Amino acid sequence: MNRDTVIIVDYGSQVTQLIARRVRESGVYSEIISCKASVDTILQYTPRAIILSGGPSSVYDTDAPRLHTELLELGIPILGICYGMQLLAYSLGGKVVSSLSREYGSSLLTIEKESPLFADIESPAPIWMSHGDEVISLPEGFECIASTENVPIAAIQSRTQPIYAVQFHPEVSHTPIGKKLIDNFLFSICKLTPTWSVAEYSHTLIERCKEQIGNNHVLCALSGGVDSTVVAVLLQKAIGDRLHCFFVDTGLMRSGEGPQIMEYLQEHCDLNVQMIDARAEFLEALRGIEDPEEKRKRIGHLFIELFEKEAERVGDMVTFLAQGTLYPDVIESISEGESAVIKSHHNVGGLPEDMKLALVEPLRELFKDEVRVLGTELGLPDSIVWRHPFPGPGLAIRVIGEVTEERLEIVRMADAIVTEEFISAGLYRSVWQAFAVLLPLKTVGVMGDGRTYEHVIALRVVESVDAMTADWVKLPYPLLEKISSRIISEVVGVNRVVYDISSKPPSTIEWE
Ligand code: XMP
């Protein structure tokens, strides 16, 4: 691929992905490569710059990931971050020690020496540190360019080569000068041109799909979410009616979701979509089941069965299966455990292993926010592009305890009210997820002159960047009040609403 690429070597930091995002936000394409990758693999990308990420190791650990020092001799500009800096210094003969106290959090950076890395950055500047080790003596040919109160050598540069390193994390939002520093590296030091954008990339993606698929046919399962919808629209542009989409109405979707997506795709995108009404089958599979994992298992199995039937129906001409795999999933599978994975995504079932279909995964180089930009670029409406993430097993895991049609309807109606109120308060896009959960208990209330004994709805609203961690949102009382009173007066069978004030961890986002 002929474009300027920055390679980020992943040493296992929890924020490695952020480095890739920052570089892309600055208009330069970047990829994350495991630190176990060979020099040849890295060079296949013909990188215009290399960034060494942070990581949890200490350079003195016996099994600590190492640096391919050959990379330093190629004249490719290098930026080391945190562990990346320690590794650079150590590999070139400097000294690294364990800091007396592990430093975690904000600190003030004082620039000690003029450097292109700090061009137009004022000193002192707040930065964010997270490290256990630090460099205490420099390798030959290097000089210290910045310090903090606790860390005398907080940034270094080579006097002869384009090699730079910082002990702090420029990629996190708590380092306000981070963007400028990364831009200085990309544009002043590496002389790159900011030409990459999702919009420009969409043409490349369509061309690539055409090339990969040739004259073959593709099967695509739509979930109603933004990822699979973007995949379908992209493929439709690439191969037209050789794309065969199907959408399973599980009866576990949010209010109006199925028809809305179907209508959009058929009428606006001219997509060939088969709707499979499996509501009764899903209800039957879930009858009497209370255990959340058992619910997931049964839903997964049924989905696979339906999928296989559909694959059989469209027949032998289909040789590809489209999937909405995103970049974070790809990184997790290639970095072989280098970034400690806390992933809790449990997609609906796995697809059958013996399925003889090759995969088309057009989004595998994109982050979620980039997929949204791409969706807009492809003309999808905001109501699809900005839809909150929704679990594969759907409302089945938001009805705590047994799933019945009546209980699904209660949670679906409550959920629709939550969504409506968030949209009208202008807060829908600013939270990660906002939804209703039906609890498996009844409580006493009073309506009019009568006693009621009815269901409880829990309201769950979280902010998050990737669902790995999440905070409950401190919502304005008037919004809470409106949602509560609407649910109690409009959803028959509910007489109480409670608000979930737990963060993840230790709780999870969903209740099951
Ligand atoms: P938790 O509840 O684990 O959720 O904090 C993290 C994110 O994943 C979604 N989620 C699921 N997605 N199948 C999915 O495809 C599932 O079984 C599932 N369970 C949770 C959840 O909505 C949140 O965004």
Coordinates of C-alpha atoms and ligand atoms in Angstrom, one line a residue:
M1 CA 0.0 0.0 0.0
N2 CA 1.5 3.2 -1.1
R3 CA 0.9 5.6 1.7
D4 CA 3.0 7.0 4.6
T5 CA 2.7 4.6 7.5
V6 CA 3.8 4.9 11.0
I7 CA 4.5 1.6 12.8
I8 CA 3.8 1.4 16.5
V9 CA 5.6 -1.4 18.2
D10 CA 3.4 -2.7 21.0
Y11 CA 5.2 -3.5 24.2
G12 CA 2.0 -4.1 26.1
S13 CA 0.8 -0.7 27.3
Q14 CA -3.0 -0.4 28.0
V15 CA -2.9 2.8 26.0
T16 CA -1.0 1.6 22.9
Q17 CA -4.2 1.9 20.8
L18 CA -4.4 5.6 21.7
I19 CA -1.0 6.2 20.1
A20 CA -2.4 4.8 16.8
R21 CA -5.5 6.9 17.1
R22 CA -3.6 10.1 17.8
V23 CA -1.3 9.5 14.8
R24 CA -4.4 8.8 12.6
E25 CA -6.2 11.9 14.0
S26 CA -3.2 13.9 12.8
G27 CA -3.8 12.5 9.3
V28 CA -1.1 9.9 9.1
Y29 CA -2.0 6.2 8.8
S30 CA -0.6 4.0 11.6
E31 CA -0.6 0.3 12.4
I32 CA 0.2 -1.5 15.7
I33 CA 2.6 -4.4 15.4
S34 CA 3.5 -6.8 18.2
C35 CA 6.9 -6.4 19.7
K36 CA 7.4 -10.1 18.8
A37 CA 7.3 -9.2 15.1
S38 CA 10.5 -9.6 13.2
V39 CA 12.4 -6.7 11.7
D40 CA 11.4 -8.0 8.2
T41 CA 7.7 -7.9 9.2
I42 CA 8.1 -4.3 10.3
L43 CA 10.0 -3.3 7.2
Q44 CA 7.3 -4.8 4.9
Y45 CA 5.2 -1.7 5.8
T46 CA 8.1 0.6 4.7
P47 CA 7.4 2.7 7.8
R48 CA 8.2 6.4 7.6
A49 CA 8.5 6.4 11.4
I50 CA 8.5 4.0 14.3
I51 CA 7.0 4.6 17.7
L52 CA 7.9 2.2 20.6
S53 CA 5.0 2.0 23.0
G54 CA 5.0 1.8 26.8
G55 CA 4.5 -1.5 28.6
P56 CA 4.4 -3.2 32.0
S57 CA 7.8 -4.8 31.8
S58 CA 11.1 -3.7 33.3
V59 CA 14.1 -3.9 31.0
Y60 CA 15.9 -6.1 33.6
D61 CA 13.2 -8.8 33.6
T62 CA 14.6 -11.9 32.1
D63 CA 11.7 -12.3 29.7
A64 CA 11.3 -8.6 29.0
P65 CA 10.5 -7.8 25.4
R66 CA 13.5 -6.5 23.6
L67 CA 14.3 -3.9 20.9
H68 CA 15.5 -4.9 17.4
T69 CA 18.5 -2.6 17.5
E70 CA 18.9 -3.0 13.7
L71 CA 15.9 -0.7 13.5
L72 CA 18.0 2.1 14.9
E73 CA 20.5 1.9 12.0
L74 CA 18.1 2.5 9.2
G75 CA 17.7 6.3 9.5
I76 CA 13.9 5.9 10.2
P77 CA 12.9 8.4 12.9
I78 CA 12.0 6.7 16.2
L79 CA 10.0 7.9 19.2
G80 CA 10.1 5.8 22.4
I81 CA 7.4 6.3 25.0
C82 CA 7.8 5.2 28.6
Y83 CA 9.0 1.5 28.4
G84 CA 10.0 2.4 24.8
M85 CA 12.3 5.1 26.2
Q86 CA 13.8 2.8 28.8
L87 CA 14.3 0.1 26.2
L88 CA 16.0 2.5 23.8
A89 CA 18.3 3.9 26.6
Y90 CA 19.1 0.4 27.9
S91 CA 19.7 -1.2 24.5
L92 CA 22.2 1.6 23.6
G93 CA 24.2 1.4 26.8
G94 CA 22.4 3.8 29.2
K95 CA 21.3 2.9 32.7
V96 CA 17.7 2.2 33.9
V97 CA 16.7 1.8 37.5
S98 CA 13.6 1.1 39.5
S99 CA 12.2 4.4 40.7
L100 CA 11.9 4.7 44.5
S101 CA 8.2 5.2 44.1
R102 CA 6.1 4.2 41.2
E103 CA 4.9 7.4 39.7
Y104 CA 1.4 7.5 38.4
G105 CA -0.5 10.6 37.4
S106 CA 0.1 14.3 36.7
S107 CA 3.4 15.9 36.8
L108 CA 5.0 19.1 35.4
L109 CA 7.5 18.9 32.6
T110 CA 10.3 21.4 32.3
I111 CA 12.0 21.7 28.9
E112 CA 15.8 21.7 29.5
K113 CA 17.0 22.0 25.9
E114 CA 15.7 23.2 22.6
S115 CA 14.4 20.3 20.6
P116 CA 12.2 19.9 17.5
L117 CA 10.1 17.6 19.6
F118 CA 9.1 20.5 21.8
A119 CA 8.8 23.2 19.1
D120 CA 6.1 25.7 20.1
I121 CA 5.5 23.9 23.5
E122 CA 5.6 26.1 26.6
S123 CA 7.5 25.0 29.6
P124 CA 6.6 23.9 32.2
A125 CA 3.8 21.8 30.8
P126 CA 1.5 19.4 32.6
I127 CA 2.1 15.8 31.5
W128 CA 0.9 12.3 32.6
M129 CA 3.3 9.7 33.9
S130 CA 2.9 6.0 34.7
H131 CA 6.1 4.2 35.3
G132 CA 8.1 2.1 37.7
D133 CA 11.5 2.4 36.1
E134 CA 13.4 5.4 34.9
V135 CA 16.5 6.2 32.9
I136 CA 19.4 7.6 35.1
S137 CA 22.3 7.7 32.7
L138 CA 22.2 8.4 29.0
P139 CA 23.6 6.3 26.2
E140 CA 26.4 7.8 24.3
G141 CA 25.4 10.5 21.8
F142 CA 22.2 11.3 23.6
E143 CA 21.2 14.4 25.6
C144 CA 18.5 15.1 28.1
I145 CA 15.9 17.5 26.8
A146 CA 13.3 17.6 29.6
S147 CA 12.8 16.8 33.3
T148 CA 10.2 16.7 36.0
E149 CA 10.6 17.2 39.7
N150 CA 10.9 13.4 40.3
V151 CA 12.4 12.4 37.1
P152 CA 15.6 14.3 36.0
I153 CA 15.7 12.5 32.7
A154 CA 12.1 12.7 31.4
A155 CA 12.9 13.1 27.6
I156 CA 16.0 12.5 25.5
Q157 CA 17.2 12.9 22.0
S158 CA 20.1 11.6 19.9
R159 CA 22.6 14.2 18.8
T160 CA 23.2 12.4 15.5
Q161 CA 20.1 10.5 14.6
P162 CA 16.4 11.2 14.5
I163 CA 15.8 9.2 17.7
Y164 CA 13.7 10.7 20.5
A165 CA 12.1 9.4 23.7
V166 CA 9.8 10.5 26.5
Q167 CA 9.2 9.0 29.8
F168 CA 5.6 10.4 30.0
H169 CA 2.6 9.5 27.8
P170 CA 1.9 12.1 25.1
E171 CA -1.0 9.9 23.7
V172 CA -3.3 10.3 26.7
S173 CA -5.7 13.2 27.1
H174 CA -4.2 14.1 30.5
T175 CA -1.1 15.3 28.6
P176 CA -2.4 18.5 26.9
I177 CA 0.8 19.1 25.0
G178 CA 0.6 15.5 23.7
K179 CA -1.0 16.3 20.3
K180 CA 1.5 19.0 19.6
L181 CA 4.4 16.8 20.6
I182 CA 3.2 14.0 18.3
D183 CA 2.6 16.4 15.5
N184 CA 6.1 17.8 15.9
F185 CA 7.4 14.3 15.6
L186 CA 5.3 13.4 12.6
F187 CA 5.6 16.7 10.6
S188 CA 8.8 18.5 11.7
I189 CA 11.0 15.5 12.4
C190 CA 9.6 12.8 10.1
K191 CA 8.5 15.4 7.4
L192 CA 5.3 13.4 6.8
T193 CA 2.3 14.9 5.0
P194 CA -1.1 14.6 6.6
T195 CA -3.0 12.9 3.8
W196 CA -4.9 10.1 5.5
S197 CA -8.6 10.4 6.4
V198 CA -11.4 8.0 6.7
A199 CA -13.2 9.7 3.8
E200 CA -10.3 9.2 1.5
Y201 CA -9.8 5.7 2.8
S202 CA -13.4 4.7 1.9
H203 CA -12.4 4.6 -1.8
T204 CA -9.4 2.5 -1.0
L205 CA -11.6 0.1 1.0
I206 CA -14.2 -0.3 -1.8
E207 CA -11.4 -0.9 -4.3
R208 CA -9.8 -3.5 -2.0
C209 CA -13.1 -5.3 -1.5
K210 CA -13.6 -5.4 -5.3
E211 CA -10.1 -6.9 -5.7
Q212 CA -10.5 -9.5 -3.0
I213 CA -13.9 -10.7 -4.0
G214 CA -13.5 -10.7 -7.7
N215 CA -16.7 -12.1 -9.4
N216 CA -17.7 -14.1 -6.3
H217 CA -20.7 -13.6 -4.1
V218 CA -20.7 -12.6 -0.4
L219 CA -23.0 -13.5 2.5
C220 CA -23.5 -10.8 5.2
A221 CA -25.4 -11.1 8.5
L222 CA -26.8 -7.8 9.6
S223 CA -27.2 -7.2 13.4
G224 CA -28.8 -3.8 13.3
G225 CA -25.6 -2.2 14.7
V226 CA -23.4 0.3 12.9
D227 CA -20.5 -2.0 12.1
S228 CA -22.4 -4.6 10.1
T229 CA -24.5 -1.9 8.4
V230 CA -21.4 -0.1 7.3
V231 CA -19.9 -3.3 6.0
A232 CA -23.0 -4.0 4.0
V233 CA -23.2 -0.6 2.5
L234 CA -19.5 -0.7 1.6
L235 CA -19.8 -4.1 0.0
Q236 CA -22.9 -3.1 -1.9
K237 CA -20.8 -0.2 -3.4
A238 CA -18.1 -2.7 -4.3
I239 CA -20.0 -5.7 -5.7
G240 CA -23.7 -4.6 -6.0
D241 CA -26.2 -7.4 -6.1
R242 CA -23.6 -10.1 -5.5
L243 CA -24.0 -9.3 -1.9
H244 CA -26.6 -11.3 0.0
C245 CA -27.6 -9.9 3.3
F246 CA -29.8 -11.4 5.9
F247 CA -31.2 -10.0 9.1
V248 CA -32.6 -12.2 11.8
D249 CA -35.5 -10.7 13.7
T250 CA -34.8 -12.4 17.1
G251 CA -37.5 -10.5 18.9
L252 CA -34.8 -9.4 21.2
M253 CA -34.1 -6.1 19.5
R254 CA -34.9 -2.6 20.6
S255 CA -38.1 -0.9 19.7
G256 CA -38.6 -0.6 15.9
E257 CA -35.0 -1.5 15.3
G258 CA -35.5 -4.4 12.8
P259 CA -38.0 -2.6 10.5
Q260 CA -36.0 0.6 10.7
I261 CA -32.8 -1.0 9.5
M262 CA -34.5 -3.1 6.9
E263 CA -36.4 -0.2 5.5
Y264 CA -33.3 1.9 5.3
L265 CA -31.1 -0.7 3.6
Q266 CA -33.7 -1.8 1.1
E267 CA -35.1 1.6 0.2
H268 CA -32.0 3.8 0.4
C269 CA -29.2 1.4 -0.3
D270 CA -30.9 -0.9 -2.7
L271 CA -29.6 -3.8 -0.7
N272 CA -30.6 -7.4 -1.2
V273 CA -31.7 -8.2 2.4
Q274 CA -33.5 -11.3 3.5
M275 CA -35.5 -10.9 6.7
I276 CA -35.8 -14.0 8.8
D277 CA -38.5 -13.9 11.4
A278 CA -37.2 -16.1 14.2
R279 CA -39.0 -14.5 17.1
A280 CA -40.9 -17.6 18.1
E281 CA -37.8 -19.8 17.9
F282 CA -35.8 -17.5 20.1
L283 CA -38.6 -17.3 22.7
E284 CA -38.9 -21.0 22.7
A285 CA -35.1 -21.5 23.1
L286 CA -35.1 -19.2 26.1
R287 CA -38.2 -20.6 27.8
G288 CA -37.6 -21.3 31.5
I289 CA -33.9 -20.2 31.3
E290 CA -32.6 -17.8 34.0
D291 CA -28.9 -18.2 33.8
P292 CA -27.2 -15.5 31.8
E293 CA -24.5 -17.7 30.2
E294 CA -27.1 -20.3 29.3
K295 CA -29.2 -17.6 27.6
R296 CA -26.1 -16.5 25.6
K297 CA -25.3 -20.1 24.7
R298 CA -28.8 -20.9 23.4
I299 CA -29.1 -17.6 21.5
G300 CA -25.6 -18.3 20.0
H301 CA -26.6 -21.8 18.9
L302 CA -29.8 -20.8 17.4
F303 CA -28.2 -18.0 15.5
I304 CA -25.6 -20.4 14.0
E305 CA -28.4 -22.8 13.0
L306 CA -30.2 -20.0 11.2
F307 CA -27.0 -18.8 9.6
E308 CA -26.3 -22.3 8.3
K309 CA -29.7 -22.5 6.8
E310 CA -29.3 -19.2 5.1
A311 CA -25.9 -20.1 3.7
E312 CA -27.5 -23.3 2.3
R313 CA -30.4 -21.3 0.8
V314 CA -28.2 -18.9 -1.1
G315 CA -26.2 -21.8 -2.3
D316 CA -22.7 -22.6 -3.6
M317 CA -22.2 -19.4 -5.5
V318 CA -21.4 -17.7 -2.1
T319 CA -17.7 -18.1 -1.3
F320 CA -17.2 -15.2 1.1
L321 CA -18.6 -14.2 4.5
A322 CA -18.5 -10.5 5.5
Q323 CA -17.7 -9.6 9.1
G324 CA -17.6 -6.3 10.9
T325 CA -14.3 -7.1 12.7
L326 CA -12.8 -3.9 14.0
Y327 CA -9.1 -3.0 14.6
P328 CA -9.1 -3.4 18.4
D329 CA -10.1 -7.1 17.9
V330 CA -7.4 -7.6 15.3
I331 CA -4.7 -6.0 17.6
E332 CA -5.8 -8.2 20.5
S333 CA -5.5 -11.3 18.4
I334 CA -2.1 -10.4 16.9
S335 CA -0.4 -9.0 19.9
E336 CA -0.5 -12.4 21.6
G337 CA -1.2 -11.2 25.0
E338 CA 1.3 -8.4 25.0
S339 CA -1.4 -5.9 25.9
A340 CA -3.1 -7.5 28.9
V341 CA -6.5 -8.2 27.5
I342 CA -9.5 -7.6 29.7
K343 CA -11.9 -8.1 26.9
S344 CA -15.5 -9.0 27.8
H345 CA -17.0 -9.0 24.3
H346 CA -19.0 -12.0 23.8
N347 CA -20.3 -11.9 20.3
V348 CA -23.3 -14.0 19.4
G349 CA -21.9 -17.5 19.2
G350 CA -18.9 -18.2 17.0
L351 CA -19.5 -19.1 13.4
P352 CA -19.3 -22.8 12.6
E353 CA -15.7 -23.9 12.2
D354 CA -16.3 -26.2 9.3
M355 CA -17.8 -23.3 7.2
K356 CA -15.9 -23.2 4.0
L357 CA -16.3 -19.4 3.5
A358 CA -13.4 -17.0 3.2
L359 CA -13.7 -13.9 5.3
V360 CA -14.1 -10.3 4.0
E361 CA -13.4 -7.9 6.9
P362 CA -13.3 -4.4 5.4
L363 CA -13.3 -2.6 8.8
R364 CA -10.4 -4.5 10.3
E365 CA -8.1 -1.5 10.2
L366 CA -10.6 0.9 11.7
F367 CA -11.5 2.1 15.2
K368 CA -15.1 2.4 16.2
D369 CA -15.1 6.2 15.9
E370 CA -13.6 5.9 12.5
V371 CA -16.3 3.4 11.5
R372 CA -18.9 6.1 12.5
V373 CA -17.1 8.7 10.3
L374 CA -17.1 6.2 7.5
G375 CA -20.8 5.5 8.0
T376 CA -21.6 9.1 7.6
E377 CA -19.3 9.4 4.6
L378 CA -21.3 6.5 3.0
G379 CA -24.5 8.4 3.6
L380 CA -25.9 6.5 6.6
P381 CA -28.3 8.5 8.8
D382 CA -27.3 9.6 12.3
S383 CA -29.9 7.3 13.8
I384 CA -27.8 4.3 12.6
V385 CA -24.4 5.7 12.8
W386 CA -24.7 7.0 16.4
R387 CA -26.8 4.1 17.7
H388 CA -25.5 3.0 21.1
P389 CA -23.7 -0.4 21.2
F390 CA -26.1 -3.2 21.8
P391 CA -25.2 -6.7 23.0
G392 CA -25.6 -9.6 20.6
P393 CA -28.0 -11.5 22.9
G394 CA -30.1 -8.3 22.9
L395 CA -32.8 -7.6 25.4
A396 CA -32.6 -11.2 26.7
I397 CA -29.8 -10.2 29.0
R398 CA -31.7 -7.0 30.0
V399 CA -34.6 -9.1 31.3
I400 CA -33.1 -10.4 34.4
G401 CA -34.4 -14.0 35.0
E402 CA -36.8 -15.7 32.6
V403 CA -37.4 -14.1 29.2
T404 CA -41.1 -14.0 28.2
E405 CA -42.8 -12.0 25.6
E406 CA -44.5 -9.9 28.2
R407 CA -41.3 -9.1 30.0
L408 CA -39.5 -8.3 26.8
E409 CA -42.2 -5.8 25.9
I410 CA -41.9 -4.1 29.2
V411 CA -38.1 -3.6 28.9
R412 CA -38.5 -2.6 25.2
M413 CA -41.0 0.1 26.0
A414 CA -38.9 1.4 28.9
D415 CA -35.8 1.4 26.7
A416 CA -37.6 3.4 24.0
I417 CA -38.5 6.0 26.6
V418 CA -34.9 6.2 27.8
T419 CA -33.7 6.7 24.2
E420 CA -36.3 9.3 23.4
E421 CA -35.5 11.3 26.5
F422 CA -31.8 11.2 25.9
I423 CA -32.2 12.3 22.3
S424 CA -34.5 15.2 23.3
A425 CA -32.2 16.3 26.1
G426 CA -29.4 16.3 23.5
L427 CA -27.4 13.8 25.6
Y428 CA -27.7 10.7 23.5
R429 CA -24.3 11.0 21.8
S430 CA -22.5 12.1 24.9
V431 CA -23.0 8.8 26.8
W432 CA -21.7 5.4 25.8
Q433 CA -24.9 3.5 26.6
A434 CA -28.2 4.3 28.2
F435 CA -30.8 1.6 28.7
A436 CA -33.4 0.0 30.9
V437 CA -33.1 -3.3 32.7
L438 CA -36.1 -5.3 34.0
L439 CA -35.5 -6.7 37.5
P440 CA -36.9 -10.0 38.6
L441 CA -38.8 -8.7 41.5
K442 CA -42.0 -6.8 42.3
T443 CA -42.5 -4.0 44.8
V444 CA -45.5 -2.3 46.4
G445 CA -46.7 1.1 45.1
V446 CA -49.7 3.2 45.2
M447 CA -51.5 4.5 42.1
G448 CA -54.6 6.6 42.4
D449 CA -56.3 5.1 45.5
G450 CA -55.1 1.6 44.9
R451 CA -52.2 -0.5 46.0
T452 CA -50.0 -1.8 43.2
Y453 CA -47.5 -4.7 43.3
E454 CA -45.5 -4.4 40.1
H455 CA -42.1 -4.6 38.3
V456 CA -39.0 -2.5 38.9
I457 CA -37.0 -1.0 36.0
A458 CA -33.3 -0.1 36.6
L459 CA -31.9 2.7 34.5
R460 CA -28.2 2.1 33.4
V461 CA -26.3 5.0 31.9
V462 CA -22.5 4.9 31.4
E463 CA -19.7 6.8 29.9
S464 CA -16.8 4.9 28.4
V465 CA -14.3 4.9 25.6
D466 CA -14.2 1.2 24.9
A467 CA -16.5 -0.6 27.3
M468 CA -13.5 -2.1 29.1
T469 CA -14.0 0.4 31.9
A470 CA -17.0 2.6 32.5
D471 CA -18.4 5.3 34.9
W472 CA -22.0 5.8 35.7
V473 CA -23.2 9.2 34.5
K474 CA -24.1 11.9 36.9
L475 CA -27.3 12.8 35.1
P476 CA -29.3 16.0 35.8
Y477 CA -32.1 15.3 38.2
P478 CA -34.8 16.7 35.9
L479 CA -33.9 14.2 33.2
L480 CA -34.0 11.3 35.8
E481 CA -37.3 12.6 37.0
K482 CA -38.8 12.7 33.5
I483 CA -37.6 9.3 32.5
S484 CA -38.8 7.8 35.8
S485 CA -42.3 9.4 35.6
R486 CA -42.7 8.5 31.9
I487 CA -41.8 4.9 32.5
I488 CA -44.1 4.5 35.5
S489 CA -47.0 6.2 33.8
E490 CA -46.6 4.7 30.3
V491 CA -45.2 1.2 30.8
V492 CA -48.0 -0.9 32.2
G493 CA -46.8 -3.2 34.9
V494 CA -44.0 -1.0 36.3
N495 CA -44.4 1.1 39.5
R496 CA -40.8 1.8 40.4
V497 CA -37.5 3.0 38.6
V498 CA -34.1 2.9 40.2
Y499 CA -30.8 4.3 39.0
D500 CA -27.7 2.2 38.8
I501 CA -24.7 4.1 40.4
S502 CA -22.0 1.4 39.9
S503 CA -18.9 1.8 37.8
K504 CA -17.1 -0.9 35.8
P505 CA -15.1 -2.5 37.4
P506 CA -16.2 -3.8 39.8
S507 CA -19.7 -4.0 38.2
T508 CA -20.2 -4.6 34.5
I509 CA -22.2 -2.5 32.1
E510 CA -24.9 -5.1 31.5
W511 CA -26.6 -6.6 34.5
E512 CA -26.2 -10.2 33.1
Ligands
XMP1 P1 -20.1 -5.7 30.1 O1 -21.5 -6.0 30.5 O2 -19.3 -7.0 29.9 O3 -20.3 -5.1 28.6 O4 -19.4 -4.6 30.9 C1 -19.3 -4.5 27.8 C2 -19.9 -4.2 26.5 O5 -20.2 -5.4 25.8 C3 -21.6 -5.4 25.5 N1 -21.9 -6.8 25.8 C4 -22.1 -7.7 24.8 N2 -22.0 -7.7 23.5 N3 -22.6 -9.9 23.3 C5 -22.2 -8.8 22.7 O6 -22.1 -8.7 21.5 C6 -22.7 -10.1 24.7 O7 -23.1 -11.2 25.2 C7 -22.5 -8.9 25.5 N4 -22.5 -8.7 26.8 C8 -22.2 -7.4 27.0 C9 -22.2 -4.4 26.5 O8 -23.5 -3.9 25.9 C10 -21.2 -3.4 26.6 O9 -21.2 -2.5 25.5

